[in-house]
Short mmCIF file of C-alpha atoms in Angstrom, two decimals:
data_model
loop_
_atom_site.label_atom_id
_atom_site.label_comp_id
_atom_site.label_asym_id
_atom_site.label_seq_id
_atom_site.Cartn_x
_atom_site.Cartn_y
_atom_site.Cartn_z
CA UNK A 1 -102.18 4.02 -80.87
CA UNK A 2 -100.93 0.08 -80.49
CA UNK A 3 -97.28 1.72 -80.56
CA UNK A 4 -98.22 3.94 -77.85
CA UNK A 5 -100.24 1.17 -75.91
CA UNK A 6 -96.81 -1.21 -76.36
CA UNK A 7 -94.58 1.44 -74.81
CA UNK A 8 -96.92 2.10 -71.98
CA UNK A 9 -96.88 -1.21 -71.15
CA UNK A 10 -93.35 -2.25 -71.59
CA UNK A 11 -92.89 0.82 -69.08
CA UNK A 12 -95.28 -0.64 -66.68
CA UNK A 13 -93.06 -4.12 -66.48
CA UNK A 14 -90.36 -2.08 -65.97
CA UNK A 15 -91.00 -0.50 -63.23
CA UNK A 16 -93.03 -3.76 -61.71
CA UNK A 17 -89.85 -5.61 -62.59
CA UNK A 18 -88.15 -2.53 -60.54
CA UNK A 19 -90.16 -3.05 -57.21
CA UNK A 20 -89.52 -6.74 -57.52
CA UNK A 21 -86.16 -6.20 -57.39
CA UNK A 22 -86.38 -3.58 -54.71
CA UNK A 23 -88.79 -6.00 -52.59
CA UNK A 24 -85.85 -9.02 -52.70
CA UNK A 25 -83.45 -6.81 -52.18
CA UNK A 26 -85.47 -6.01 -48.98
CA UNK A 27 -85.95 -9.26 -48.34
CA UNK A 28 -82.54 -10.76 -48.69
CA UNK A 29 -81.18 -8.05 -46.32
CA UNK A 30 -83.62 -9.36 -43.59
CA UNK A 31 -82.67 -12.87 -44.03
CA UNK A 32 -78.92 -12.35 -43.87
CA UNK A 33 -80.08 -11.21 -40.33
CA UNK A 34 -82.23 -13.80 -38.88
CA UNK A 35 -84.08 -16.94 -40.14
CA UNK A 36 -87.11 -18.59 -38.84
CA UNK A 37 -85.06 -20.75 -36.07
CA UNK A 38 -83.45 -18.13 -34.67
CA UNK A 39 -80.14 -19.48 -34.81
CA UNK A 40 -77.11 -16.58 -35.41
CA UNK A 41 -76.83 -15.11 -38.62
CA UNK A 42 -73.60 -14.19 -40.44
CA UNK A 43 -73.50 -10.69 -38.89
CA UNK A 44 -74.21 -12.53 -35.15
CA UNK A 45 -71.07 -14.82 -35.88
CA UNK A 46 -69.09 -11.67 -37.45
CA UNK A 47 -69.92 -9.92 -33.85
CA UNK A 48 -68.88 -12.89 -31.92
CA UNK A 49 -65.50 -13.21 -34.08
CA UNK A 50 -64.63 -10.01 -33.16
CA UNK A 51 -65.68 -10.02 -29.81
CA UNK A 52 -63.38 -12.91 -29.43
CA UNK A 53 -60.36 -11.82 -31.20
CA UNK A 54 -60.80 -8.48 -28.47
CA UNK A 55 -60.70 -11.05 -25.67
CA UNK A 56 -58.20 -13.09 -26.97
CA UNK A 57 -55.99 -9.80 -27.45
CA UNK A 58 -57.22 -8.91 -23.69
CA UNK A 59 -56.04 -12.32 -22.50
CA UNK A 60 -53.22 -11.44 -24.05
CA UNK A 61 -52.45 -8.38 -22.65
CA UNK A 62 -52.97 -9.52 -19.69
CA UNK A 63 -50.24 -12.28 -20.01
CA UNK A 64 -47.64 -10.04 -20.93
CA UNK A 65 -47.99 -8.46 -18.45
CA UNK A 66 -47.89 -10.43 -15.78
CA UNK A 67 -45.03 -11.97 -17.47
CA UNK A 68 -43.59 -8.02 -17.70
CA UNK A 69 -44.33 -8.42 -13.66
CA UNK A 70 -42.59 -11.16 -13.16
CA UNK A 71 -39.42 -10.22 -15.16
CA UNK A 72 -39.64 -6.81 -13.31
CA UNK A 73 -39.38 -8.58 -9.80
CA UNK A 74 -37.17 -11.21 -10.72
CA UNK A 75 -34.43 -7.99 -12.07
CA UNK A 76 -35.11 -6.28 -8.96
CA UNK A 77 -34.03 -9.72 -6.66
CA UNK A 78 -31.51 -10.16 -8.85
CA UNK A 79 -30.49 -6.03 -8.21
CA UNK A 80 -30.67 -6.68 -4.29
CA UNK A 81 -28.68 -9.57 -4.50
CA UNK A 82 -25.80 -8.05 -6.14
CA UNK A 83 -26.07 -5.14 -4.04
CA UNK A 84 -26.00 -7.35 -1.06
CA UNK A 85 -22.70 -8.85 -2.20
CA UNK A 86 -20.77 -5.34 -3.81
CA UNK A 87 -22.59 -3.42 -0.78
CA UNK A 88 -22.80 -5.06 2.35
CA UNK A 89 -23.23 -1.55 3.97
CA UNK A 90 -26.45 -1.51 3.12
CA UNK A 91 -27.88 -4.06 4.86
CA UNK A 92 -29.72 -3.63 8.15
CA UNK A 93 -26.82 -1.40 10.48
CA UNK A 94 -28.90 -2.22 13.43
CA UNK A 95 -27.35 -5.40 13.73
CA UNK A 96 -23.95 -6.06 14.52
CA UNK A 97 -21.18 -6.56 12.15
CA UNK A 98 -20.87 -10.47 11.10
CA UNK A 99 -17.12 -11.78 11.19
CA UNK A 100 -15.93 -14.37 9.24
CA UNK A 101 -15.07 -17.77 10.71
CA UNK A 102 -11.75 -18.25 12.14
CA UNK A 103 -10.25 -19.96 9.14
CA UNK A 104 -12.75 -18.10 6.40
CA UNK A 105 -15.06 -20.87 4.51
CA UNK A 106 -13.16 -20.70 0.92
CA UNK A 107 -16.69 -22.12 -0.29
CA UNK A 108 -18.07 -19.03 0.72
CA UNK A 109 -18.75 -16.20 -2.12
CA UNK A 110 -18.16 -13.24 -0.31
CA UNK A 111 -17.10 -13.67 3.53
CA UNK A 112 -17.53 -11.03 5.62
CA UNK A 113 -14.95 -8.79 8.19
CA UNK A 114 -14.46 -6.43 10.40
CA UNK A 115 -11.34 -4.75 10.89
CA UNK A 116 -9.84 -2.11 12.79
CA UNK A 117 -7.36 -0.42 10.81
CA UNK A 118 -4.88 2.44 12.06
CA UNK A 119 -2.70 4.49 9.62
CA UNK A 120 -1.14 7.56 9.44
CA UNK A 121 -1.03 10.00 6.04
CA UNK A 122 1.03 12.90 5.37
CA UNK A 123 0.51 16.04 6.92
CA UNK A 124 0.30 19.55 5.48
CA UNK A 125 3.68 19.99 6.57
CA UNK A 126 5.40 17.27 5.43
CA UNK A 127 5.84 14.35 8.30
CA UNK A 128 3.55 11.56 9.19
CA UNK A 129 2.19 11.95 12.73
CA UNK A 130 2.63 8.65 14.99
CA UNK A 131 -0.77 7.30 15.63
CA UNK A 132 -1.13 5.69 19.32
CA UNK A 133 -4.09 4.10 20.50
CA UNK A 134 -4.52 3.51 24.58
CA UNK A 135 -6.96 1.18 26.61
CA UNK A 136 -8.69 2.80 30.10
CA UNK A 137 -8.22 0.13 32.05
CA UNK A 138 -4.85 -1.43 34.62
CA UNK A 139 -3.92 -4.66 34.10
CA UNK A 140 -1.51 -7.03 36.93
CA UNK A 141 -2.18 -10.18 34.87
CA UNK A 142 -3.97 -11.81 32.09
CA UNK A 143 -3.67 -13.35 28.93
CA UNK A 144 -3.43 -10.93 25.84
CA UNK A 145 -3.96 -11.67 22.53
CA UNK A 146 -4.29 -9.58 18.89
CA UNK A 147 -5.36 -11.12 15.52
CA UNK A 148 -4.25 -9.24 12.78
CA UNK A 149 -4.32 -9.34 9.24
CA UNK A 150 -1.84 -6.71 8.74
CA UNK A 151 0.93 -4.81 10.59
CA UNK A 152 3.02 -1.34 9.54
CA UNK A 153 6.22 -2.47 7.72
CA UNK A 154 9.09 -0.91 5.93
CA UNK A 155 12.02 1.37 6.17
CA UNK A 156 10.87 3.97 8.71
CA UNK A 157 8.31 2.54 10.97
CA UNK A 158 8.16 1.61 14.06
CA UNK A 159 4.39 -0.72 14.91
CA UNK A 160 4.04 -2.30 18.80
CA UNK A 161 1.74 -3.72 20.79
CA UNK A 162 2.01 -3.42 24.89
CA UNK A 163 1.71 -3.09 27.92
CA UNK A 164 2.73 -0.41 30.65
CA UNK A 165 2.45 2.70 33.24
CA UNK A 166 4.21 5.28 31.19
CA UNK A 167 3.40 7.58 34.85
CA UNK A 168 5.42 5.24 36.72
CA UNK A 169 8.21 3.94 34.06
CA UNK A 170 10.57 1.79 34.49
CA UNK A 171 9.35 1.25 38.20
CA UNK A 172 5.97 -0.78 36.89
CA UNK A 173 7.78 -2.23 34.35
CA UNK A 174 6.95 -2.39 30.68
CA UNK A 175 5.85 -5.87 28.43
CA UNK A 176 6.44 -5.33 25.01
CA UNK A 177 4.58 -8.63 23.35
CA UNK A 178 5.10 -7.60 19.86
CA UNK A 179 7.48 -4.61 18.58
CA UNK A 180 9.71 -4.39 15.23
CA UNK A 181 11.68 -1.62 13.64
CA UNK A 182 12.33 -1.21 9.66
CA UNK A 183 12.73 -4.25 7.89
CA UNK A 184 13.00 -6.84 11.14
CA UNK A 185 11.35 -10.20 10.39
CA UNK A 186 11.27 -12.16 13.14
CA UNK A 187 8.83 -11.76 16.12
CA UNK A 188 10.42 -10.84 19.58
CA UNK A 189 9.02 -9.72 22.85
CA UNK A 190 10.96 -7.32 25.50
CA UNK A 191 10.59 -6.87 29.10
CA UNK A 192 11.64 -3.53 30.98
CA UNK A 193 11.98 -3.26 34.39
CA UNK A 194 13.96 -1.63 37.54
CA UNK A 195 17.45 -3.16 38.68
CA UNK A 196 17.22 -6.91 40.21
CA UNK A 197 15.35 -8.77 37.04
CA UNK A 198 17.23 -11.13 35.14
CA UNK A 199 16.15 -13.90 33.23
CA UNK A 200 19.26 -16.41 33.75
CA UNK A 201 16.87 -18.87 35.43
CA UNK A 202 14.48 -20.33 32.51
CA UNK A 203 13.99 -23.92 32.69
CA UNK A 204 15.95 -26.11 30.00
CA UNK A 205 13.11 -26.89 27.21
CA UNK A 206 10.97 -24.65 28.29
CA UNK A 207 10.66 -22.43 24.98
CA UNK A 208 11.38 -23.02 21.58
CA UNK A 209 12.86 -19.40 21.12
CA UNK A 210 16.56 -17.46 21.69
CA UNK A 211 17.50 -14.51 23.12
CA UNK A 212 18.59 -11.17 21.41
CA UNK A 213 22.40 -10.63 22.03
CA UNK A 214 24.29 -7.65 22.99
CA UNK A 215 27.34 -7.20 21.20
CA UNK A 216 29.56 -4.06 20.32
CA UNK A 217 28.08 -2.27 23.37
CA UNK A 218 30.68 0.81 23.53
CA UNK A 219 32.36 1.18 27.20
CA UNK A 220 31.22 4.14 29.18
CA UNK A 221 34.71 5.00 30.01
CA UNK A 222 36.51 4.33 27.29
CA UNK A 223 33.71 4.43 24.41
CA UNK A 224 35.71 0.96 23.07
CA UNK A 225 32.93 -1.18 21.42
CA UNK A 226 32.97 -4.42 23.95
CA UNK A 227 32.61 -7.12 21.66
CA UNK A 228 31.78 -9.70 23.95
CA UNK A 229 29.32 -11.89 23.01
CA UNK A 230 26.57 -12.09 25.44
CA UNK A 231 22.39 -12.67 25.65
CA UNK A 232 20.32 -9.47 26.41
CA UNK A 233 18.95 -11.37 29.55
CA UNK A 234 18.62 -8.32 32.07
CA UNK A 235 15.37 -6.83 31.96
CA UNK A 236 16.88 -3.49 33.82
CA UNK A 237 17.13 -0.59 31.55
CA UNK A 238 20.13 0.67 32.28
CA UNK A 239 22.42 -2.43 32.30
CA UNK A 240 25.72 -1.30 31.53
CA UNK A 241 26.10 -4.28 29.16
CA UNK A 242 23.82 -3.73 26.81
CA UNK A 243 22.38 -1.50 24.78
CA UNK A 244 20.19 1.43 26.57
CA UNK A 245 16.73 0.07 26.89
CA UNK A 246 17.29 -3.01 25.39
CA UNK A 247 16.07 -4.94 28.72
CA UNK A 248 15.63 -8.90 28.08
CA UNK A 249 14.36 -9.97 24.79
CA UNK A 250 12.82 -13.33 23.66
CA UNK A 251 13.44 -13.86 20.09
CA UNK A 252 11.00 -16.14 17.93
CA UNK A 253 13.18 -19.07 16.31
CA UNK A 254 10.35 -21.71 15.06
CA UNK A 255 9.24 -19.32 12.45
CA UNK A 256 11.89 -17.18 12.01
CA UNK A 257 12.45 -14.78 9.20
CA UNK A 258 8.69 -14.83 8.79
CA UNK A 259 6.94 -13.73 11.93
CA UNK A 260 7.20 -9.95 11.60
CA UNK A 261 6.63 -6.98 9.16
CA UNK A 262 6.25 -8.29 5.42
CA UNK A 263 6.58 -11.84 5.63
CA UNK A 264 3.92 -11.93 7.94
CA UNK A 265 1.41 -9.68 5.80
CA UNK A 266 2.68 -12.22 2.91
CA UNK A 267 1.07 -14.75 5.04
CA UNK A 268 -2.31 -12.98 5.77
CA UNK A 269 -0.74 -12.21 9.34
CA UNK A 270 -1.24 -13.90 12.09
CA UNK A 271 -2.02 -14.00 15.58
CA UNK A 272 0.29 -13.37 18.51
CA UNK A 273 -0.74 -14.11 22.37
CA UNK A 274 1.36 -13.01 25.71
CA UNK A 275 0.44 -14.90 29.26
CA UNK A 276 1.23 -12.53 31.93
CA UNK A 277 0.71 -15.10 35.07
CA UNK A 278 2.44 -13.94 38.33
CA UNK A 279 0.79 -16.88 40.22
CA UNK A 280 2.26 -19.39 38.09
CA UNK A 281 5.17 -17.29 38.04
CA UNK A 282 6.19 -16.90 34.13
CA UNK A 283 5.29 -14.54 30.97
CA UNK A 284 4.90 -17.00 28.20
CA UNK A 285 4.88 -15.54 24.42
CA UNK A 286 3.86 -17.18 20.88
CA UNK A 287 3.51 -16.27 17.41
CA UNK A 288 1.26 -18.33 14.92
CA UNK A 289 1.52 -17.47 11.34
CA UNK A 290 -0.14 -17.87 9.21
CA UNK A 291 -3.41 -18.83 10.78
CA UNK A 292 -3.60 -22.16 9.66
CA UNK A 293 -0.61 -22.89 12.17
CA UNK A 294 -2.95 -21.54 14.94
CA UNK A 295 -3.86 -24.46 17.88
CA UNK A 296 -7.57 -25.61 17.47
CA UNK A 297 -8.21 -24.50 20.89
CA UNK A 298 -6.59 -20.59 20.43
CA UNK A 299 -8.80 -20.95 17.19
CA UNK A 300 -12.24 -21.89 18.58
CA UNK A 301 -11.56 -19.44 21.96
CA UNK A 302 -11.18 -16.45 19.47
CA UNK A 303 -14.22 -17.70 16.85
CA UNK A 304 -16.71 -17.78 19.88
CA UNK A 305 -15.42 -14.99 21.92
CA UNK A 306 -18.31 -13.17 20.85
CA UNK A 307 -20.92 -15.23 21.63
CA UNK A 308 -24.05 -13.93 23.34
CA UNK A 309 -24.51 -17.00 25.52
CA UNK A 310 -21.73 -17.38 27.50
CA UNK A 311 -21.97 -20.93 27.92
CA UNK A 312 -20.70 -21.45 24.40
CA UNK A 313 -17.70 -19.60 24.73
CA UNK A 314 -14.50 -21.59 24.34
CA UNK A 315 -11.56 -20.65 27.08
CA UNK A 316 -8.04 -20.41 25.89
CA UNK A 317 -5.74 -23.15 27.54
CA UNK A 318 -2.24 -22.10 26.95
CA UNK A 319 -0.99 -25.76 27.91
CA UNK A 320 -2.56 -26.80 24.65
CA UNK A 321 -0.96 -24.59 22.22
CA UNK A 322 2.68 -25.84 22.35
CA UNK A 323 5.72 -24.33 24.13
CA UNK A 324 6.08 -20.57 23.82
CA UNK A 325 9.03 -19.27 21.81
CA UNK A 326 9.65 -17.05 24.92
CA UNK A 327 9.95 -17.94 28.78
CA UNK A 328 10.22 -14.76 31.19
CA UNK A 329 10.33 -16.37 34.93
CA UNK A 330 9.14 -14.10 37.47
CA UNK A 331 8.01 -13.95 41.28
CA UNK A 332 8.99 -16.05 44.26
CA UNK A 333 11.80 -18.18 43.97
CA UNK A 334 13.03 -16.29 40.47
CA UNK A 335 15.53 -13.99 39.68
CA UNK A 336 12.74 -11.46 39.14
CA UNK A 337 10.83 -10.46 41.32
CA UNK A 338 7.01 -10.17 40.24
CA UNK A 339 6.59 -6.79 41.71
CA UNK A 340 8.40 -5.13 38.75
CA UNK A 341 5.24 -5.14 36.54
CA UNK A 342 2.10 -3.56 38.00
CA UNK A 343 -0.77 -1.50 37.28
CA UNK A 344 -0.30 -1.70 33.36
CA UNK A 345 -2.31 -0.84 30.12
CA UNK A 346 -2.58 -1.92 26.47
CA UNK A 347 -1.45 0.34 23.92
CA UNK A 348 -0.97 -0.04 20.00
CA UNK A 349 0.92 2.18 18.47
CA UNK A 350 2.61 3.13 15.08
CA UNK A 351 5.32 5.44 15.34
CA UNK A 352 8.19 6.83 12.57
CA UNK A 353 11.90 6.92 13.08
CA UNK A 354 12.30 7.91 16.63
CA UNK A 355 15.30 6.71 18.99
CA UNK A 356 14.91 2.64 17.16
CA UNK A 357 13.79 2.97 13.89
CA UNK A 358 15.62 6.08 13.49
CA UNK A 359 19.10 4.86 14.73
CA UNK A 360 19.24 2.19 12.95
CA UNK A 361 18.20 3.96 9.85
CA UNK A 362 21.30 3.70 8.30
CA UNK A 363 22.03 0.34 8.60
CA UNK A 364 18.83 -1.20 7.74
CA UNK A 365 17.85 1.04 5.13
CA UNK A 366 20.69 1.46 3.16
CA UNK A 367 19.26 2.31 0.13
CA UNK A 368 17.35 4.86 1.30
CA UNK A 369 20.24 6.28 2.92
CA UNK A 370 22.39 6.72 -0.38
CA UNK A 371 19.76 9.40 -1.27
CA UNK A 372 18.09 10.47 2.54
CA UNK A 373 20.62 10.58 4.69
CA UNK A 374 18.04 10.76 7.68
CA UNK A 375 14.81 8.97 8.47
CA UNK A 376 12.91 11.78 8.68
CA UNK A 377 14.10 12.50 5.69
CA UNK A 378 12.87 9.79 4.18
CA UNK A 379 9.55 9.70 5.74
CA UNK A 380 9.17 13.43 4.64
CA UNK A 381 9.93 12.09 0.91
CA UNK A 382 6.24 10.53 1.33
CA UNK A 383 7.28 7.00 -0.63
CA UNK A 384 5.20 4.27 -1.86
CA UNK A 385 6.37 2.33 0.96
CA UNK A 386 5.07 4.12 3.52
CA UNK A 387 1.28 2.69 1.97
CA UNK A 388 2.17 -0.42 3.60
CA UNK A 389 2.45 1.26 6.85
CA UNK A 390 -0.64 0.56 8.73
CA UNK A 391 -2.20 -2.07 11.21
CA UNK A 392 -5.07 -4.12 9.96
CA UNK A 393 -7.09 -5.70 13.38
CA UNK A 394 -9.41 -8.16 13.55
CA UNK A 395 -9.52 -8.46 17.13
CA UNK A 396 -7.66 -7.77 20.39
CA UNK A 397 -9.07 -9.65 23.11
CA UNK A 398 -7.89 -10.07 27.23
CA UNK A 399 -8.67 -12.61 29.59
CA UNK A 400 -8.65 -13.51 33.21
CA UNK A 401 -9.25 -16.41 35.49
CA UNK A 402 -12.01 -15.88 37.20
CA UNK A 403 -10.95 -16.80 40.71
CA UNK A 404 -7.99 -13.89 39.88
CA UNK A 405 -10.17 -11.46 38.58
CA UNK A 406 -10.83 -9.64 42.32
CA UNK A 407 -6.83 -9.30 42.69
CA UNK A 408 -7.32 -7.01 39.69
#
């Protein structure tokens, strides 16, 4: 009976040592919650660690990516900036096309142009078609200029830039102010006219230039090559001392052997200007090349020619460019009458072979001829050379005095 009376109550503290047990347990799981102050518990400051480690990942977050942002707009303005410099055609075509100063800024990345360029390729058949471009309107004076930056050279070609009334030829006359055949090099201008125009009148040290000569001219009897020496200083087509159509030609001296064809594309080209002036009773020619030799004044006329306000436009003054390499008196008191060139237009052309280029042929392309024994030939052949026959334009540009201007 005491055994029995032992176990029961050893039991009894058992299980009242149980509910103890159970009751802290209780107890301790409240106070890890709150205490009597009601300051955070360990579970309040394991919410608020988390809570902050989520907002310091947000802030985060939110960082990169406006640092993502950034980098994305900084690529793109770095994107339209190259495009702006590899592709300036895709800039606002509303506007007009800027040029490039006069003498382009070397300090400048990319400079811009505008060019007109004229070319001819081969044709189904073979040949290259001459190209010939023609302006509307009549010209009896003015002062004509062309910038270029390249012209058609080579065995075969035939580039000019003039002036006349094909309608009325030779009675109105024809001004060629820049013209070259094959391989020529040095700049010379040609004036064609009726009978009763020479040019054996020029005033001593009035040009810096020559004249072409007219040698080995065959006799129209006889067919005996005359091989006097003599200037090609009649401007009528048919003088009987020279050759066919030669008429009188000014020949560039200053620069010569690099005023024409390749030398001058060598040189970046260059800028020739013609003053047709019957008033003042002359046609007056020059060549600059390359544009570094051209006059301050030529320079700033052609620079601002452009401008929208007027006022700021510089005018060309010929007297400030130097002499001319070629001095063509004409009107009263000459030995050319100023009648003989009238009612004129501007026309560039490019053509192949032809009565010049292709007559010469021979003797200026010599090499070419040991294997083509025409130009056509040649031109047919489609060589390499021919890529260097085109005309590269900046500008063409005609003026007028104004109190002439109603004459016109």
């Amino acid at each position: 009976l005491e055994e029995e009376e032992a176990l029961e109550k050893e039991e009894a503290e058992e299980e009242e040592a149980a509910e103890k047990k159970k009751k802290h347990g209780k107890n301790k799981k409240k106070t890890d919650t709150t205490d009597s102050s009601g300051t955070a518990t360990a579970t309040d400051k394991t919410d608020q660690a988390e809570d902050s480690v989520s907002e310091e990942k947000k802030a985060t977050r939110s960082l990169e990516e406006v640092e993502l942002q950034q980098e994305q707009q900084q690529a793109q303005q770095q994107l339209v900036s190259r495009s702006s410099v590899t592709s300036p055609e895709i800039s606002d075509k509303t506007k007009p096309p800027k040029l490039e100063p006069f003498n382009p800024d070397q300090t400048s990345d990319v400079p811009e142009e505008t060019f007109v360029v004229i070319s001819s390729t081969p044709t189904p058949e073979g040949p290259r078609n001459s190209v010939r471009l023609e302006g509307r309107r009549r010209f009896n004076r003015g002062l004509f200029i062309i910038d270029l930056r390249h012209m058609p050279a080579g065995c075969g070609t035939w580039p000019a830039f003039w002036l006349t009334d094909e309608a009325n030829w030779p009675v109105n006359g024809e001004i060629d102010i820049v013209e070259g055949v094959n391989y020529q090099d040095t700049a010379k201008t040609a004036l064609h006219s009726t009978r009763v125009c020479r040019m054996d009148d020029v005033p001593e040290g009035s040009k810096t230039g020559t004249w072409d000569t007219a040698v080995g001219i065959p006799d129209r009897k006889t067919g005996i090559p005359d091989m006097t020496f003599r200037y090609a200083q009649d401007c009528f087509v048919y003088d009987p001392h020279q050759w066919i159509n030669q008429g009188c030609v000014a020949s560039d001296l200053k620069l010569e052997g690099r005023s024409l064809g390749v030398p001058l594309n060598q040189n970046g080209g260059g800028v020739y200007a013609l003053e047709w002036d019957p008033v003042y009773k002359h046609i007056k020619t020059w060549v600059f090349s390359p544009h570094g030799r051209v006059p301050s004044n030529l320079r700033d006329a052609l620079r601002t020619a452009t401008n929208e306000d007027e006022s700021t436009r510089v005018a060309p003054d010929t007297n400030q460019w130097g002499l001319p390499y070629g001095h063509f008196p004409i009107g009263d008191g000459t030995n050319c009458p100023a009648a003989h060139f009238r009612n004129m237009r501007l026309v560039i052309n490019l053509a192949f072979c032809g009565s010049v280029a292709g007559n010469r042929y021979f003797m200026d392309c010599p090499k070419q001829f040991k294997k083509f024994k025409t130009c056509n030939e040649w031109v047919e052949s489609d060589p390499d050379e021919l890529k260097e026959a085109y005309w590269k334009i900046r500008g063409v540009y005609v003026y007028e005095r104004e109190w002439q201007k109603q004459w016109s």
